PDB file of C-alpha atoms in Angstrom:
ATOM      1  CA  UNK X   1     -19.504   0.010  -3.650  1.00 93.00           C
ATOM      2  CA  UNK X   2     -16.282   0.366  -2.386  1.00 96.00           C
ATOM      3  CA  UNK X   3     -13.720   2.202  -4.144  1.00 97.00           C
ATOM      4  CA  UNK X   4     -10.450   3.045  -3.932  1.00 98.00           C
ATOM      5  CA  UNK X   5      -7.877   6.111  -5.183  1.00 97.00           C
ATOM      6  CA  UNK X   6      -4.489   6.207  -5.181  1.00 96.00           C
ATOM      7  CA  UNK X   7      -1.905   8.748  -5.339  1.00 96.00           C
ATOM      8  CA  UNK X   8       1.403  10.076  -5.248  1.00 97.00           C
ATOM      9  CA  UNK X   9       3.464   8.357  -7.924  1.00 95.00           C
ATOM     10  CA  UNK X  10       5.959   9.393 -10.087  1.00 97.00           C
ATOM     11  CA  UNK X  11       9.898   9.328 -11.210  1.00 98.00           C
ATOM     12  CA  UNK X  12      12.584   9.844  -8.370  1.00 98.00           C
ATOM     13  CA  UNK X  13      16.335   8.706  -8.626  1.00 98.00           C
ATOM     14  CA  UNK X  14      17.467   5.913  -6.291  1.00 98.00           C
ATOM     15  CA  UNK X  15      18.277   7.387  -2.097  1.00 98.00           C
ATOM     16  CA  UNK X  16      15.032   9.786  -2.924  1.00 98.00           C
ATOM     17  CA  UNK X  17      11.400   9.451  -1.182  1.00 98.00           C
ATOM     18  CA  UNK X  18       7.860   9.369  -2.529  1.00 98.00           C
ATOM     19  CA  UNK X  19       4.639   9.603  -0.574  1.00 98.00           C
ATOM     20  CA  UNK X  20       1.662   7.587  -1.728  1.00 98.00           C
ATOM     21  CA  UNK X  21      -2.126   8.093  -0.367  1.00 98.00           C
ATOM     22  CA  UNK X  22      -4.965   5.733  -0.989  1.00 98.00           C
ATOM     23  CA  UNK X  23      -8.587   7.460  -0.205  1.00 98.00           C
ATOM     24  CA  UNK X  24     -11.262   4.724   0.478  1.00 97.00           C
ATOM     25  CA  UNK X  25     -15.054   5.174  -0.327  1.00 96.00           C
ATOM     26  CA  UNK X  26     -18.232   3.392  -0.360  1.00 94.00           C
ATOM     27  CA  UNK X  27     -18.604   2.134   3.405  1.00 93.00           C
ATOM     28  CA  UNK X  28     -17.451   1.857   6.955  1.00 91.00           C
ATOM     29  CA  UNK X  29     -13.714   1.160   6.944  1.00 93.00           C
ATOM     30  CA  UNK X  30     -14.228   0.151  10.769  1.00 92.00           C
ATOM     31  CA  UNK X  31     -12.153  -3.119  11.697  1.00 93.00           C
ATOM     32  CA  UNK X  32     -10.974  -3.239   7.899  1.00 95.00           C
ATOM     33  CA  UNK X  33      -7.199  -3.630   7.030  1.00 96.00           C
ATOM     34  CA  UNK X  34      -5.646  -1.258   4.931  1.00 97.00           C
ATOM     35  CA  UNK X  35      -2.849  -1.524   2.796  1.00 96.00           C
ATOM     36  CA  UNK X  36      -0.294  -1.659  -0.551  1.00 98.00           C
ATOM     37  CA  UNK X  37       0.880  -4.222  -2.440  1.00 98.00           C
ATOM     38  CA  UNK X  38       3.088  -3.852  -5.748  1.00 98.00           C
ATOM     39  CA  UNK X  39       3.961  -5.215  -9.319  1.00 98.00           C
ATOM     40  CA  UNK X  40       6.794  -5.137 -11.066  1.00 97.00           C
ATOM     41  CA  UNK X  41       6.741  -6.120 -14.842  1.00 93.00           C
ATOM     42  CA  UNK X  42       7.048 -10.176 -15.515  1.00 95.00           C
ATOM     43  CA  UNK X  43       6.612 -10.550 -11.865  1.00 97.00           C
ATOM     44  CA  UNK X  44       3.660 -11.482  -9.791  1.00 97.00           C
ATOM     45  CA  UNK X  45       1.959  -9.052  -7.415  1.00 98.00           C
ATOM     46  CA  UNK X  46       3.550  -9.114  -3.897  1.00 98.00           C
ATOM     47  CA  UNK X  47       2.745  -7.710  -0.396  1.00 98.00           C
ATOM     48  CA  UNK X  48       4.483  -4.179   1.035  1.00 98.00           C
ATOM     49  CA  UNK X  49       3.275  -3.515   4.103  1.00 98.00           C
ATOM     50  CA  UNK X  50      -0.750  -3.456   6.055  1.00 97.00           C
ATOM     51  CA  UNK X  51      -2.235  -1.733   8.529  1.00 96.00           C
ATOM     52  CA  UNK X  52      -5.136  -2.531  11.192  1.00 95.00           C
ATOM     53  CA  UNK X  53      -7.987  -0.138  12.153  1.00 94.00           C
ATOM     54  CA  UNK X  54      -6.156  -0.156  15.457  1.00 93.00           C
ATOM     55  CA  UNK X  55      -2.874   0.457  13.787  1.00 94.00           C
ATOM     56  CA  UNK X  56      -1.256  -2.629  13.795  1.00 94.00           C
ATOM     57  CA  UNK X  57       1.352  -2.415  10.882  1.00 96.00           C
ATOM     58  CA  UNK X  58       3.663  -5.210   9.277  1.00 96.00           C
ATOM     59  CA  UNK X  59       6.008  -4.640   6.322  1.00 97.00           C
ATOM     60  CA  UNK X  60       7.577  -6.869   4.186  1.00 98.00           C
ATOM     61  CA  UNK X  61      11.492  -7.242   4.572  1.00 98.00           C
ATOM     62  CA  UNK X  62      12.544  -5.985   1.162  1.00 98.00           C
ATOM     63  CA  UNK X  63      11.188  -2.628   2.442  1.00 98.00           C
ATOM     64  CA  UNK X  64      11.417  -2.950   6.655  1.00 98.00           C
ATOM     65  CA  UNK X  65      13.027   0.503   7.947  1.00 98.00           C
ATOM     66  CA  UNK X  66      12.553   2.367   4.502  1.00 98.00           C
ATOM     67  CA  UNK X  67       8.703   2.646   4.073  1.00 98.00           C
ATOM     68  CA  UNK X  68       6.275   3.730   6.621  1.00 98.00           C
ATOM     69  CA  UNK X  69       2.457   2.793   6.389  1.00 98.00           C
ATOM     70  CA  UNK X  70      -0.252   5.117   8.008  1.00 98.00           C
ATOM     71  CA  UNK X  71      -3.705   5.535   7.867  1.00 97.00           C
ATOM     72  CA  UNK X  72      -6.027   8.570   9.059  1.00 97.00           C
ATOM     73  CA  UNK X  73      -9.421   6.638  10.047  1.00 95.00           C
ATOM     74  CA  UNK X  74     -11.444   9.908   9.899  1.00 96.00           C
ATOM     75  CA  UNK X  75     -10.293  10.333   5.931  1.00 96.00           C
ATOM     76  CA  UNK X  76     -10.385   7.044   5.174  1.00 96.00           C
ATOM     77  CA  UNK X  77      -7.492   7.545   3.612  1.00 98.00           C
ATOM     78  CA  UNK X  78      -3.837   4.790   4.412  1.00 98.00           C
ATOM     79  CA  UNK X  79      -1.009   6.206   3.077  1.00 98.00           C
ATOM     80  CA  UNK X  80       2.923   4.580   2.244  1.00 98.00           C
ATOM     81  CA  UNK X  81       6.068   6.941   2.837  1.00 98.00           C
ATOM     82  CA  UNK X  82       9.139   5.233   0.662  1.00 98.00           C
ATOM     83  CA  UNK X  83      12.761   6.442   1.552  1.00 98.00           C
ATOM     84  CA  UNK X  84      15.759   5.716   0.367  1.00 98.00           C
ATOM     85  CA  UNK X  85      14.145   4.391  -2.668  1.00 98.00           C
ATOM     86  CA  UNK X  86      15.985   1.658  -4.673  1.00 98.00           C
ATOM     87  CA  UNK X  87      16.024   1.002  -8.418  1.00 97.00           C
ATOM     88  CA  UNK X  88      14.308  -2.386  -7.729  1.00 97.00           C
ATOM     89  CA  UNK X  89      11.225  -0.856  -5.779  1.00 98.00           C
ATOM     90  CA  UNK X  90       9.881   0.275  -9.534  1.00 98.00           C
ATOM     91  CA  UNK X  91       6.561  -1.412  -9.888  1.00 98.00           C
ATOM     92  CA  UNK X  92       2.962  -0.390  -9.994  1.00 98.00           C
ATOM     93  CA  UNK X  93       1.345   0.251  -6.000  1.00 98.00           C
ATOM     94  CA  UNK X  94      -1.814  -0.929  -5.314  1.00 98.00           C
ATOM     95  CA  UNK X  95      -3.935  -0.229  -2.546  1.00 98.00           C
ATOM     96  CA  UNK X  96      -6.057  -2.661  -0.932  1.00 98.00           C
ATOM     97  CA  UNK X  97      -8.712  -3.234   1.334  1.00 97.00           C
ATOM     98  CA  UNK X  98     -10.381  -6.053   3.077  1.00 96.00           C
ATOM     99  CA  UNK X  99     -12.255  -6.643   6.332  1.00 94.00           C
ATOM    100  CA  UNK X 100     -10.680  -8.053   9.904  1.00 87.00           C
ATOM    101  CA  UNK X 101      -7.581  -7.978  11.037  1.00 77.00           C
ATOM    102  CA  UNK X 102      -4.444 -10.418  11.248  1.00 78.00           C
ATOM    103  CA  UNK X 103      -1.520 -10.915   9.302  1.00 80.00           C
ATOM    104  CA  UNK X 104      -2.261 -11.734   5.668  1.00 89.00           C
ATOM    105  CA  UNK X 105       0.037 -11.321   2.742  1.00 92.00           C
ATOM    106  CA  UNK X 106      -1.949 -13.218  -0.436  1.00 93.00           C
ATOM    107  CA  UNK X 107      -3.539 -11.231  -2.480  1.00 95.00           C
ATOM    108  CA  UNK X 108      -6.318 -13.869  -2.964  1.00 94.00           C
ATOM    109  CA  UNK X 109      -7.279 -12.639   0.433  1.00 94.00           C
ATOM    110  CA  UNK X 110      -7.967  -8.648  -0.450  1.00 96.00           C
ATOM    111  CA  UNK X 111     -11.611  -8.230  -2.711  1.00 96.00           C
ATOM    112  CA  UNK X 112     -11.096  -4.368  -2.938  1.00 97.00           C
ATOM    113  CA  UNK X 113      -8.038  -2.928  -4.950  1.00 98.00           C
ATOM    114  CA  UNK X 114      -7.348   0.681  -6.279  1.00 98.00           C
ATOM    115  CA  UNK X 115      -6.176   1.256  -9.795  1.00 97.00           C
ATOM    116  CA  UNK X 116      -2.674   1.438  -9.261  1.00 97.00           C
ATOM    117  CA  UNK X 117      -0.303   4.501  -9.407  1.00 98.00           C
ATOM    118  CA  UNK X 118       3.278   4.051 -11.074  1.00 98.00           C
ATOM    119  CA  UNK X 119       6.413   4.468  -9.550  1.00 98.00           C
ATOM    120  CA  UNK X 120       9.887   4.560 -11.154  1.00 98.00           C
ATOM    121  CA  UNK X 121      13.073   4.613  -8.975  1.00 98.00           C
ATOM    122  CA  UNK X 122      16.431   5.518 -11.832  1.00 97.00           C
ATOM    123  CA  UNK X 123      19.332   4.460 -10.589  1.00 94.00           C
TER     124      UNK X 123
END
């Protein structure tokens, strides 16, 4: 069963950074993309930024040259460095998990998400 732990959120004001890690279990994360998506309240879940086992990464633009996606393929474990966070990037980060490779950005398209881990940019 494949389960996933996230990390790393909190409260920062607006220009600060916040590093989140997501540590995957249950299986071979071989050839399985690796990523985070996020929610604001009201809105509907959207796509940050994915990584490949080979370490293929895309971002969305509302975050393109402030966040940085990694993943360590002996842990497991994908993690998101924010910068220069902004007000509007407060929403609750979920990591996500599915198998292959390619550029996918629907959630209907991930089976395997973490719980979520809060984070609140003040302005």
């Amino acid at each position: 069963q494949v389960q996933l732990v996230e990390s790393g959120g909190g409260l920062v004001q607006a220009g600060g950074s916040l590093r989140l890690s997501c540590a995957a279990s249950g299986r071979s994360f071989v050839n399985y993309v690796m990523g985070w998506f996020r929610q604001a309240p009201g809105k509907e879940r959207e796509f940050v930024s994915t990584i490949t086992w080979g370490g293929r990464t895309i971002y969305a633009d509302s975050v393109k040259g402030r966040f940085i996606i990694s993943r360590d393929n002996v842990k497991n474990t994908v993690y998101l460095q924010m910068n220069s966070l902004k007000p509007e990037d407060t929403a609750v980060y979920y990591c996500t998990t599915r198998a292959g490779g390619g550029v996918v950005t629907t959630t209907s398209a991930y089976p395997y998400w973490g719980q979520g881990t809060q984070v609140t940019v003040s302005s």
